[in-house]
Amino acid sequence: MTCVFRSSEWYDQSRVIVDLDALITLLAICAFCSNNACDVTLVTRKGAYMRFSINCQRCRHTRLWANSTMKSAVPTINMMICAMILFTGSLPSKFLRCLRHLRLSVPSIRTFIRYQRMYLHGVSIYLYLQNFITIM
């Protein structure tokens, strides 16, 4: 059975929750020589965004892997979490606390407020006006 989860747009992609240990085990397998003892180092962590450096000891291949794309220096996974909170009408502090109780990496409340001010308010006003015009 072959499953292909490719989408042309970052916002249409499916998302999954993966244990960090399982992810590191997967990343430790070299894509070139199939060695399963690569050094995996967490380079960057910003909320739910993580970027790893993978170095193979056998073939000396190195690569960087990230769990999300970046748009204008903003991790899209963090933006999606913040948009989900805003568009569902949830209380940000409670919603983020619930996700932290599940031990999920999430953006801080400060990041949520910054993204809301910089990006999400404009999007919500645009969507409101677009729907209002459609109704009229």
XYZ file of C-alpha atoms in Angstrom:
136
model
C 0.000 0.000 0.000
C 1.389 3.380 -0.984
C 0.330 6.557 0.773
C 1.265 9.931 -0.606
C 0.589 12.949 1.590
C 1.746 15.735 -0.687
C -0.023 19.029 -1.009
C 0.964 22.083 -2.953
C 0.080 24.483 -0.133
C 1.399 24.403 3.430
C -2.033 25.076 4.922
C -3.616 22.043 3.185
C -1.146 19.528 4.607
C -2.204 16.989 7.211
C -0.587 17.223 10.617
C 0.190 14.491 13.119
C 1.463 14.295 16.674
C 4.654 12.246 16.959
C 6.636 11.317 20.063
C 9.996 13.079 20.047
C 11.881 9.832 20.749
C 10.205 8.132 17.776
C 11.053 11.087 15.553
C 14.713 11.062 16.607
C 14.866 7.297 15.984
C 13.525 7.862 12.483
C 15.887 10.750 11.779
C 18.861 8.697 12.994
C 18.666 6.537 9.841
C 20.912 7.945 7.105
C 19.080 8.653 3.844
C 22.180 7.755 1.812
C 23.857 4.746 3.429
C 21.010 3.493 5.697
C 23.259 3.620 8.744
C 21.047 3.742 11.822
C 23.481 5.498 14.142
C 23.448 9.105 12.924
C 23.928 11.919 15.401
C 20.684 13.890 15.697
C 20.874 17.310 17.336
C 17.987 19.666 18.035
C 19.244 22.950 16.562
C 16.195 25.202 16.901
C 12.984 24.976 18.900
C 10.378 27.744 18.689
C 7.040 26.661 20.108
C 5.962 23.654 18.056
C 8.650 24.283 15.417
C 11.759 22.108 15.604
C 14.796 21.921 13.352
C 17.312 19.103 13.609
C 20.844 18.591 12.334
C 21.577 15.002 11.251
C 25.185 13.849 10.813
C 26.050 10.364 9.589
C 29.221 8.952 11.111
C 29.704 6.378 8.341
C 29.325 8.384 5.097
C 29.743 11.898 6.613
C 26.473 13.068 5.069
C 24.872 16.005 6.893
C 21.430 17.485 6.516
C 18.932 19.736 8.255
C 15.343 18.674 8.815
C 12.452 20.799 10.099
C 8.961 19.711 11.081
C 7.355 22.751 9.455
C 7.960 25.330 6.770
C 8.745 28.972 7.440
C 6.865 31.891 5.904
C 8.468 35.308 6.412
C 10.626 33.907 9.261
C 7.495 32.613 11.034
C 7.062 28.857 11.603
C 3.801 27.906 9.891
C 2.989 25.278 12.535
C 2.977 27.970 15.236
C 0.870 30.252 13.053
C -1.647 27.441 12.493
C -1.946 26.771 16.233
C -2.484 30.480 16.927
C -5.042 30.759 14.118
C -6.879 27.701 15.457
C -7.153 29.317 18.894
C -8.382 32.642 17.508
C -10.844 31.274 14.940
C -12.449 28.812 17.385
C -12.990 31.539 19.966
C -11.047 29.621 22.610
C -9.313 31.279 25.523
C -5.618 31.275 24.559
C -4.220 30.668 28.054
C -6.532 27.696 28.717
C -6.094 26.194 25.266
C -2.297 26.402 25.409
C -2.321 25.005 28.965
C -4.361 22.002 27.786
C -1.846 21.318 25.023
C 1.038 21.644 27.497
C -0.646 19.098 29.798
C -0.400 16.695 26.873
C 3.324 17.610 26.834
C 2.994 19.143 23.373
C 5.350 21.926 22.366
C 3.287 25.035 21.712
C 3.907 28.753 21.192
C 3.862 30.965 24.262
C 0.952 33.269 25.061
C 3.250 36.182 24.156
C 3.849 34.656 20.703
C 0.108 34.141 20.268
C -0.578 37.800 21.029
C 2.208 38.949 18.659
C 0.949 36.752 15.778
C -2.609 37.834 16.461
C -1.633 41.505 16.250
C 0.697 41.137 13.255
C -1.207 38.658 11.063
C -4.417 37.121 12.361
C -6.511 40.217 12.986
C -6.034 41.282 9.378
C -6.998 37.826 8.138
C -10.111 37.666 10.317
C -11.252 41.126 9.141
C -10.651 40.096 5.512
C -12.643 36.859 5.964
C -15.465 38.707 7.721
C -15.737 41.280 4.938
C -15.523 38.594 2.258
C -18.357 36.615 3.853
C -20.389 39.779 4.466
C -20.170 40.751 0.801
C -21.169 37.207 -0.234
C -24.260 37.342 1.992
C -25.331 40.709 0.682
